[in-house]
Short mmCIF file of C-alpha atoms and ligand atoms in Angstrom, two decimals:
data_model
loop_
_atom_site.label_atom_id
_atom_site.label_comp_id
_atom_site.label_asym_id
_atom_site.label_seq_id
_atom_site.Cartn_x
_atom_site.Cartn_y
_atom_site.Cartn_z
CA MET A 23 -6.30 -54.28 94.02
CA ARG A 24 -4.41 -51.36 95.59
CA THR A 25 -2.22 -49.01 93.65
CA LEU A 26 0.12 -46.52 95.61
CA PHE A 27 1.28 -43.45 93.94
CA SER A 28 4.51 -42.79 95.99
CA GLY A 29 6.35 -39.87 96.80
CA GLY A 30 4.68 -37.31 94.29
CA THR A 31 3.75 -33.69 95.38
CA ILE A 32 -0.13 -33.97 95.94
CA LEU A 33 -2.50 -30.82 95.49
CA THR A 34 -5.83 -32.27 97.04
CA CYS A 35 -7.65 -29.39 95.94
CA ASP A 36 -9.87 -29.48 99.24
CA ALA A 37 -11.32 -26.61 100.53
CA ASN A 38 -8.24 -25.76 102.48
CA HIS A 39 -5.95 -26.23 99.28
CA THR A 40 -3.84 -28.93 101.26
CA ILE A 41 -0.69 -30.03 99.91
CA PHE A 42 1.32 -32.92 100.74
CA SER A 43 5.07 -32.73 99.15
CA GLN A 44 6.47 -36.35 99.04
CA GLY A 45 2.99 -37.51 99.63
CA ASP A 46 1.18 -40.74 98.88
CA LEU A 47 -1.93 -41.71 97.39
CA VAL A 48 -3.71 -45.16 97.51
CA ILE A 49 -6.60 -46.15 95.12
CA GLU A 50 -8.70 -49.30 95.23
CA ALA A 51 -11.36 -49.99 92.61
CA ASP A 52 -12.67 -47.00 91.47
CA ARG A 53 -11.94 -44.92 94.89
CA ILE A 54 -9.36 -43.13 96.86
CA VAL A 55 -8.63 -45.12 100.24
CA TYR A 56 -5.50 -42.69 101.45
CA VAL A 57 -4.16 -39.64 100.77
CA GLY A 58 -1.39 -38.24 102.87
CA PRO A 59 2.40 -38.48 103.93
CA ALA A 60 4.18 -41.83 103.55
CA TYR A 61 1.44 -44.76 103.52
CA GLY A 62 2.42 -47.61 105.82
CA GLY A 63 -0.43 -49.91 104.64
CA THR A 64 -0.47 -52.71 102.16
CA TYR A 65 -0.56 -52.27 98.09
CA ASP A 66 -0.28 -54.42 95.11
CA VAL A 67 1.36 -52.07 92.62
CA ARG A 68 3.56 -49.24 93.53
CA LEU A 69 4.01 -46.31 91.02
CA PRO A 70 7.01 -43.94 91.84
CA ALA A 71 5.58 -40.31 91.58
CA VAL A 72 8.78 -38.77 92.44
CA GLY A 73 9.08 -35.32 90.27
CA ARG A 74 5.25 -35.55 89.51
CA LEU A 75 2.39 -33.39 90.51
CA ILE A 76 -0.65 -35.30 91.65
CA LEU A 77 -4.08 -33.38 91.35
CA PRO A 78 -7.85 -34.50 90.74
CA GLY A 79 -8.77 -34.80 87.35
CA PHE A 80 -10.26 -31.58 85.71
CA VAL A 81 -14.18 -31.27 85.47
CA ASN A 82 -15.13 -29.79 82.15
CA ALA A 83 -18.82 -28.50 83.49
CA HIS A 84 -20.09 -27.51 80.24
CA THR A 85 -19.71 -28.96 76.51
CA HIS A 86 -21.56 -30.07 73.70
CA ALA A 87 -18.80 -32.96 72.63
CA PRO A 88 -20.09 -33.75 69.04
CA MET A 89 -19.70 -30.30 67.93
CA THR A 90 -15.97 -30.96 67.21
CA LEU A 91 -17.79 -31.76 63.80
CA PHE A 92 -18.36 -28.03 63.57
CA ARG A 93 -14.82 -26.89 64.63
CA GLY A 94 -13.90 -23.70 62.66
CA LEU A 95 -17.37 -23.33 60.75
CA ALA A 96 -18.97 -20.63 63.18
CA ASP A 97 -15.94 -18.02 63.69
CA ASP A 98 -16.30 -14.35 63.81
CA VAL A 99 -20.45 -14.35 64.39
CA ASN A 100 -22.71 -13.79 67.03
CA LEU A 101 -24.61 -16.42 68.92
CA GLN A 102 -27.88 -15.85 66.76
CA VAL A 103 -26.29 -16.44 63.45
CA PHE A 104 -23.86 -19.03 65.16
CA LEU A 105 -27.03 -21.12 65.92
CA ALA A 106 -29.59 -20.45 63.36
CA GLU A 107 -27.39 -20.17 60.20
CA ARG A 108 -24.25 -22.31 61.21
CA VAL A 109 -25.10 -24.99 63.53
CA TRP A 110 -28.87 -25.84 63.49
CA PRO A 111 -29.09 -26.62 59.78
CA ARG A 112 -26.34 -29.16 60.13
CA GLU A 113 -27.23 -30.57 63.35
CA ILE A 114 -30.78 -31.77 62.19
CA ARG A 115 -28.96 -33.71 59.37
CA MET A 116 -26.54 -35.38 61.74
CA SER A 117 -26.43 -39.03 62.14
CA PRO A 118 -26.02 -41.03 65.23
CA ASP A 119 -22.61 -42.39 64.03
CA ASP A 120 -21.72 -38.76 63.37
CA ALA A 121 -22.25 -37.76 66.79
CA TYR A 122 -20.62 -40.62 68.20
CA HIS A 123 -17.27 -39.97 66.18
CA GLY A 124 -17.52 -36.25 67.18
CA ALA A 125 -17.69 -37.13 71.06
CA VAL A 126 -14.82 -39.64 70.64
CA LEU A 127 -12.52 -36.72 69.33
CA ALA A 128 -13.71 -34.50 71.98
CA GLY A 129 -12.98 -37.08 74.51
CA ILE A 130 -9.46 -37.45 73.23
CA GLU A 131 -9.01 -33.75 73.61
CA MET A 132 -10.50 -33.50 77.10
CA LEU A 133 -8.41 -36.36 78.42
CA ARG A 134 -5.16 -34.79 76.82
CA SER A 135 -5.68 -31.50 78.79
CA GLY A 136 -6.49 -33.56 82.12
CA VAL A 137 -10.24 -33.84 81.86
CA THR A 138 -11.62 -36.72 83.89
CA THR A 139 -15.38 -35.79 83.76
CA TYR A 140 -17.39 -33.59 81.57
CA ALA A 141 -21.23 -32.46 81.27
CA ASP A 142 -22.51 -32.72 78.07
CA MET A 143 -26.02 -31.44 76.42
CA TYR A 144 -26.58 -32.71 73.01
CA PHE A 145 -28.70 -35.02 70.85
CA PHE A 146 -28.18 -38.78 70.40
CA PRO A 147 -27.46 -39.44 74.16
CA GLU A 148 -26.72 -43.15 73.94
CA GLU A 149 -24.01 -42.34 71.30
CA LEU A 150 -22.63 -39.69 73.62
CA ALA A 151 -22.34 -42.15 76.57
CA ARG A 152 -20.95 -45.00 74.55
CA ALA A 153 -18.09 -42.49 73.50
CA ALA A 154 -17.53 -41.29 77.01
CA LEU A 155 -17.34 -45.01 77.84
CA ASP A 156 -15.16 -45.96 75.19
CA VAL A 157 -12.68 -43.20 75.54
CA GLY A 158 -12.52 -43.69 79.24
CA LEU A 159 -14.28 -40.44 80.63
CA ARG A 160 -16.53 -40.04 83.45
CA ALA A 161 -19.69 -37.99 81.79
CA LEU A 162 -22.95 -36.56 82.93
CA VAL A 163 -24.93 -37.07 79.66
CA THR A 164 -28.03 -34.53 79.72
CA PRO A 165 -30.10 -35.17 76.45
CA GLY A 166 -30.92 -31.84 74.77
CA ILE A 167 -34.49 -30.70 74.63
CA ILE A 168 -35.79 -28.16 72.08
CA ASP A 169 -38.81 -26.58 71.05
CA SER A 170 -38.85 -25.75 67.36
CA PRO A 171 -40.95 -26.05 64.22
CA ALA A 172 -37.66 -27.07 62.08
CA TRP A 173 -36.98 -29.80 64.24
CA ILE A 174 -40.10 -31.72 64.64
CA PRO A 175 -40.04 -33.55 61.46
CA ARG A 176 -36.67 -34.90 62.66
CA PHE A 177 -36.88 -35.33 66.30
CA GLY A 178 -40.58 -34.77 67.18
CA THR A 179 -41.75 -32.14 69.47
CA TRP A 180 -40.29 -31.15 72.68
CA GLU A 181 -42.49 -33.72 74.42
CA ASP A 182 -40.92 -36.47 72.51
CA PHE A 183 -37.47 -35.08 73.13
CA THR A 184 -38.44 -35.27 77.03
CA GLN A 185 -39.81 -38.75 77.01
CA ARG A 186 -36.89 -40.19 75.03
CA ALA A 187 -34.35 -38.39 77.34
CA LEU A 188 -36.24 -40.00 80.52
CA GLU A 189 -36.11 -43.46 78.69
CA PHE A 190 -32.04 -42.62 78.31
CA CYS A 191 -31.62 -41.66 81.87
CA THR A 192 -33.60 -44.69 83.16
CA ALA A 193 -31.60 -47.02 80.89
CA TRP A 194 -27.96 -45.63 81.32
CA GLU A 195 -27.63 -44.13 84.74
CA GLY A 196 -24.44 -45.66 86.67
CA ARG A 197 -23.24 -47.49 83.50
CA GLU A 198 -20.08 -48.75 84.42
CA GLY A 199 -19.94 -46.13 87.30
CA ARG A 200 -19.04 -43.49 84.82
CA ILE A 201 -22.20 -42.42 82.90
CA HIS A 202 -24.46 -39.73 85.14
CA THR A 203 -27.61 -38.52 83.50
CA GLY A 204 -30.06 -35.53 83.82
CA LEU A 205 -32.27 -33.51 81.67
CA GLY A 206 -30.86 -30.94 79.09
CA PRO A 207 -33.70 -28.35 78.22
CA HIS A 208 -31.70 -26.13 75.91
CA SER A 209 -32.46 -22.56 77.41
CA PRO A 210 -35.73 -20.01 78.05
CA TYR A 211 -35.38 -19.16 74.49
CA THR A 212 -35.92 -22.33 73.00
CA LEU A 213 -38.45 -23.45 75.41
CA SER A 214 -41.67 -21.62 76.67
CA LEU A 215 -41.79 -21.07 80.47
CA ASP A 216 -44.69 -23.70 80.66
CA ALA A 217 -42.50 -26.34 78.88
CA LEU A 218 -39.64 -25.74 81.00
CA MET A 219 -41.64 -26.10 84.09
CA ARG A 220 -43.37 -29.79 82.70
CA ILE A 221 -39.77 -30.65 82.11
CA ARG A 222 -38.73 -29.62 85.80
CA GLN A 223 -41.51 -31.59 87.20
CA VAL A 224 -40.21 -34.66 85.09
CA ALA A 225 -36.84 -33.96 86.54
CA LEU A 226 -38.26 -33.79 90.19
CA GLU A 227 -40.34 -36.97 89.87
CA HIS A 228 -37.01 -38.80 88.76
CA ASP A 229 -34.60 -37.24 90.84
CA LEU A 230 -32.56 -36.12 87.79
CA PRO A 231 -30.54 -32.84 87.49
CA ILE A 232 -31.32 -30.36 84.84
CA ASN A 233 -28.65 -28.63 82.63
CA ILE A 234 -29.58 -25.33 80.66
CA HIS A 235 -28.01 -22.42 79.20
CA ILE A 236 -29.17 -19.18 81.03
CA LEU A 237 -28.36 -15.49 80.08
CA GLU A 238 -25.56 -16.47 77.88
CA SER A 239 -25.69 -13.40 75.70
CA PRO A 240 -26.81 -9.77 75.96
CA TRP A 241 -29.71 -10.55 73.37
CA GLU A 242 -31.25 -12.44 75.99
CA LYS A 243 -30.82 -10.04 78.74
CA ASP A 244 -32.55 -7.16 76.70
CA ASN A 245 -35.34 -9.62 75.41
CA PRO A 246 -38.67 -9.22 77.35
CA ASP A 247 -39.74 -12.71 75.97
CA VAL A 248 -36.89 -14.39 77.66
CA PRO A 249 -37.72 -14.99 81.11
CA ASP A 250 -34.94 -13.87 83.58
CA VAL A 251 -33.65 -15.85 86.78
CA GLU A 252 -36.37 -14.20 88.94
CA ARG A 253 -39.12 -15.27 86.59
CA LEU A 254 -38.00 -18.57 86.37
CA ALA A 255 -37.53 -18.77 90.31
CA ASP A 256 -41.13 -17.39 90.83
CA ARG A 257 -42.53 -20.24 88.97
CA GLY A 258 -40.41 -22.79 90.79
CA PHE A 259 -37.97 -23.75 88.14
CA PHE A 260 -34.93 -23.97 90.29
CA GLU A 261 -36.57 -26.58 92.68
CA GLY A 262 -34.21 -29.61 92.76
CA ARG A 263 -30.72 -29.70 90.94
CA THR A 264 -29.54 -27.33 88.20
CA ILE A 265 -26.56 -26.48 86.32
CA ALA A 266 -26.90 -23.18 84.62
CA ALA A 267 -24.38 -22.79 81.97
CA HIS A 268 -22.86 -19.20 81.21
CA SER A 269 -24.92 -16.90 83.40
CA VAL A 270 -22.96 -14.09 82.28
CA TRP A 271 -26.04 -11.66 82.51
CA VAL A 272 -27.25 -12.88 85.72
CA ASP A 273 -27.81 -9.58 88.41
CA ALA A 274 -27.43 -9.51 92.18
CA ALA A 275 -30.89 -10.86 92.79
CA GLY A 276 -30.29 -13.79 90.51
CA ILE A 277 -26.89 -14.63 92.10
CA GLU A 278 -29.05 -14.62 95.49
CA THR A 279 -31.32 -17.11 94.32
CA TYR A 280 -28.72 -19.36 92.91
CA ALA A 281 -27.06 -19.52 95.85
CA ARG A 282 -30.17 -20.04 98.06
CA ARG A 283 -31.36 -22.69 95.49
CA GLY A 284 -27.91 -24.41 95.25
CA VAL A 285 -27.80 -23.83 91.35
CA GLY A 286 -24.33 -24.77 90.02
CA VAL A 287 -23.07 -22.46 87.35
CA ALA A 288 -20.56 -23.64 84.43
CA HIS A 289 -18.51 -20.67 83.64
CA CYS A 290 -17.17 -20.71 79.97
CA PRO A 291 -14.89 -17.84 79.71
CA GLN A 292 -13.34 -18.50 76.31
CA SER A 293 -16.88 -19.21 74.65
CA ASN A 294 -18.35 -15.87 76.30
CA ALA A 295 -15.24 -14.09 75.04
CA LYS A 296 -15.32 -15.83 71.32
CA LEU A 297 -19.11 -14.83 70.87
CA GLY A 298 -18.53 -11.51 72.39
CA ASN A 299 -21.21 -12.29 75.17
CA GLY A 300 -19.43 -10.52 77.90
CA ILE A 301 -17.77 -11.50 81.46
CA ALA A 302 -19.58 -13.43 83.91
CA PRO A 303 -19.67 -12.03 87.37
CA VAL A 304 -17.90 -15.08 88.71
CA TRP A 305 -16.38 -13.14 91.63
CA ALA A 306 -19.69 -12.10 92.89
CA MET A 307 -21.13 -15.66 92.41
CA LEU A 308 -18.26 -17.20 94.31
CA ALA A 309 -18.77 -14.38 97.16
CA ALA A 310 -22.24 -15.49 97.66
CA GLY A 311 -21.40 -19.23 97.92
CA VAL A 312 -22.39 -20.52 94.51
CA ASP A 313 -20.57 -23.47 92.98
CA VAL A 314 -19.07 -22.23 90.10
CA GLY A 315 -17.28 -24.67 87.56
CA LEU A 316 -15.31 -24.06 84.34
CA GLY A 317 -16.59 -25.22 80.93
CA THR A 318 -15.16 -25.07 77.55
CA ASP A 319 -18.48 -25.12 75.68
CA GLY A 320 -18.37 -26.84 72.26
CA ALA A 321 -15.54 -26.74 69.88
CA ALA A 322 -17.72 -24.55 67.53
CA THR A 323 -17.24 -21.46 70.11
CA ASN A 324 -13.74 -22.29 71.68
CA ASN A 325 -12.48 -23.82 69.30
CA ASN A 326 -10.62 -26.52 71.34
CA LEU A 327 -11.51 -28.67 74.46
CA ASP A 328 -8.62 -27.57 76.75
CA LEU A 329 -9.67 -26.90 79.85
CA HIS A 330 -6.39 -25.73 80.89
CA GLU A 331 -7.17 -22.70 78.79
CA GLU A 332 -10.19 -21.69 80.59
CA LEU A 333 -8.34 -22.29 83.73
CA ARG A 334 -6.01 -19.70 82.90
CA LEU A 335 -8.29 -17.42 81.25
CA ALA A 336 -11.02 -17.41 83.99
CA PRO A 337 -8.88 -15.35 86.64
CA LEU A 338 -7.50 -13.18 84.16
CA LEU A 339 -10.76 -11.66 82.68
CA GLN A 340 -12.11 -11.30 86.38
CA ASN A 341 -9.15 -8.96 86.95
CA VAL A 342 -9.50 -7.41 83.57
CA HIS A 343 -13.30 -6.63 84.22
CA SER A 344 -12.62 -5.46 87.83
CA HIS A 345 -9.32 -3.94 87.52
CA ASP A 346 -8.24 -5.80 90.47
CA PRO A 347 -5.62 -8.28 90.33
CA THR A 348 -6.95 -10.06 93.54
CA ALA A 349 -10.48 -10.50 91.86
CA LEU A 350 -10.29 -14.38 91.37
CA SER A 351 -7.08 -16.13 92.83
CA ALA A 352 -5.17 -19.09 91.30
CA GLY A 353 -6.28 -21.04 94.15
CA GLN A 354 -9.97 -20.30 93.56
CA ALA A 355 -9.61 -20.61 89.70
CA LEU A 356 -7.69 -24.14 90.35
CA ALA A 357 -10.98 -25.11 92.69
CA MET A 358 -13.44 -24.11 89.81
CA ALA A 359 -11.56 -26.77 87.62
CA THR A 360 -11.82 -29.26 90.38
CA ARG A 361 -13.69 -29.49 93.47
CA LEU A 362 -16.16 -26.51 92.69
CA GLY A 363 -16.68 -28.03 89.10
CA GLY A 364 -17.79 -31.31 90.64
CA ARG A 365 -20.25 -29.50 93.07
CA ALA A 366 -21.53 -27.41 90.20
CA ILE A 367 -22.55 -30.61 88.16
CA HIS A 368 -23.88 -32.21 91.17
CA LEU A 369 -21.07 -34.86 91.59
CA PRO A 370 -19.77 -33.87 94.97
CA ASP A 371 -17.50 -37.10 95.15
CA ILE A 372 -15.03 -35.88 92.58
CA GLY A 373 -12.54 -32.85 92.02
CA VAL A 374 -10.73 -33.77 95.53
CA LEU A 375 -8.25 -36.05 96.56
CA ALA A 376 -9.40 -37.57 99.62
CA GLU A 377 -10.41 -40.69 100.97
CA GLY A 378 -13.81 -42.11 99.66
CA TYR A 379 -13.80 -39.74 96.37
CA ARG A 380 -13.50 -41.11 93.01
CA ALA A 381 -10.20 -42.13 91.65
CA ASP A 382 -10.28 -39.68 88.92
CA ILE A 383 -6.57 -38.45 88.93
CA LEU A 384 -4.33 -36.27 86.94
CA VAL A 385 -0.42 -36.76 87.09
CA ALA A 386 1.40 -34.10 85.70
CA ARG A 387 5.30 -33.77 84.94
CA THR A 388 7.10 -31.01 86.73
CA ASP A 389 10.39 -31.34 84.59
CA ASP A 390 9.18 -28.67 82.18
CA PRO A 391 10.22 -25.26 81.89
CA ALA A 392 7.11 -23.77 82.82
CA ALA A 393 7.34 -25.43 86.30
CA VAL A 394 10.47 -23.97 87.20
CA PRO A 395 11.55 -22.43 89.50
CA LEU A 396 9.72 -23.49 92.66
CA PHE A 397 10.15 -21.74 95.97
CA ASP A 398 7.44 -23.34 97.97
CA PRO A 399 5.24 -26.62 96.92
CA SER A 400 2.16 -24.01 97.19
CA GLY A 401 3.69 -22.38 94.19
CA TYR A 402 2.61 -25.29 92.03
CA ILE A 403 -0.88 -23.94 92.27
CA GLY A 404 0.10 -20.71 90.68
CA HIS A 405 2.18 -22.60 88.03
CA VAL A 406 -0.66 -24.93 87.14
CA VAL A 407 -2.76 -22.10 86.63
CA TYR A 408 -0.69 -19.36 84.98
CA ALA A 409 2.27 -21.49 83.51
CA MET A 410 1.92 -24.98 82.99
CA ASP A 411 -0.33 -26.36 79.85
CA ARG A 412 -1.62 -29.64 78.57
CA GLY A 413 1.92 -30.60 77.54
CA CYS A 414 2.65 -31.28 81.12
CA VAL A 415 -0.16 -34.02 81.40
CA ASP A 416 1.53 -37.24 82.01
CA GLN A 417 -1.08 -39.92 83.28
CA VAL A 418 -4.72 -39.60 83.49
CA TRP A 419 -6.84 -41.96 85.72
CA VAL A 420 -10.57 -42.12 85.65
CA ALA A 421 -12.54 -44.52 88.09
CA GLY A 422 -9.38 -46.04 89.06
CA THR A 423 -8.09 -47.00 85.40
CA ARG A 424 -5.33 -45.45 83.52
CA VAL A 425 -6.51 -44.15 80.39
CA VAL A 426 -3.65 -41.65 79.28
CA ASP A 427 0.04 -42.53 79.84
CA GLY A 428 3.01 -40.59 79.03
CA GLY A 429 0.45 -37.90 77.32
CA GLU A 430 -0.93 -40.45 74.94
CA VAL A 431 -4.37 -41.69 74.98
CA LEU A 432 -4.49 -45.52 75.56
CA THR A 433 -8.29 -46.25 74.97
CA VAL A 434 -9.00 -45.56 71.36
CA ASP A 435 -7.16 -45.09 68.12
CA VAL A 436 -6.43 -41.21 67.99
CA ALA A 437 -5.85 -41.42 64.09
CA GLN A 438 -8.55 -43.05 63.30
CA ALA A 439 -10.65 -41.03 65.36
CA MET A 440 -9.58 -37.67 63.48
CA ALA A 441 -10.07 -39.38 60.16
CA ASN A 442 -13.73 -40.38 61.36
CA VAL A 443 -14.48 -37.04 62.06
CA GLN A 444 -13.12 -35.47 58.99
CA ARG A 445 -15.13 -37.77 57.23
CA ALA A 446 -18.35 -37.10 59.10
CA ALA A 447 -18.01 -33.58 58.94
CA LEU A 448 -17.72 -33.22 55.22
CA ALA A 449 -20.58 -35.67 55.04
CA VAL A 450 -22.99 -33.61 57.21
CA THR A 451 -22.18 -30.12 55.39
CA ALA A 452 -22.96 -31.69 52.10
CA ARG A 453 -26.20 -32.98 53.61
CA ALA A 454 -26.99 -29.46 54.91
CA ALA A 455 -26.00 -27.90 51.40
CA VAL A 456 -25.10 -24.81 53.59
ZN1 ZN B 502 -23.55 -24.69 75.57
#
């Protein structure tokens, strides 16, 4: 079936920032088959889009969806306290159902902010994938792998984690055209270099991407036991596909390595700001040709999953850091939320409205005070980044299916999802007795 979106303003988010005012977009099954001026071909359904802005769905390049259960539990503490005292004692007592409920609520938040794809690192990958399918999102699910004595009685060794992760990837890759898989070794401070290299070997043998936290905090940068990008590169860790979350403290040599090895970066400005970790050198990474996407990180360090807030904060922080209002343009920021985000998580056929790309689409209202006035259609780029917010989200389509309409999520019962998380969060905290 062919669906025609007719007469909208289309921000394609391609490399040239091409815009079609009064443009048409046609989707068939889960792909875009036409984008441009008035469409002359056949179609089955016509959706008038006059007064609407059509753009690619946003890509949340880094999150931990079930951590909605920990929202508000770890405010005003640093990363080490956050992990060791607040989060890990609860995580080892979470049930698969808890993780599912947390991920469903996360999915609702993401859809409401216009996200169509997210990259997740967490435990209970089957529940993560099931939640993504039920909510209607596209997800790159990378089961977390960690080496910690406290976790062994519950989850086994890091080798056990890796084996289970591989079994998950084999079973779930490509489900319903919306589940993508990879491995999620947590970080170079929770896994030895030898373990990281063994996991990389598995990833290479099975052609899987690796999703890892790198140089998130000053503590990692200053700790000689935590290998930096060069030490990882010397061992060959960046062979294959990698998503390096955060990379706040990556230096010039590290950026060069990222560019040479095709490492994608997930920049999480709100999480980095909240934990006082610093401002990642995004301008330098983009200048070097590194694909940098935007991520919310988990709800415990943000505290919401509204990618629109990252889209606005990212350029502002780069300007603050460099004392230069041209450090990161609105167009570059929007690219990070779309095209570059897709490339950063190694899904290069999302994030652009063009023939052959996935039919993952955000339709925004322009009858909003923050979208007025408009001097030229290109003004919508700045409006989307600096002025409009998630209240403008009208429709969201993922893989050719409408999952949000009139700003309301169509796929799951939102009130029930909130009640499930309220109940699960209290239960996990009671079991952890913290
Ligand atoms: Zn993270």
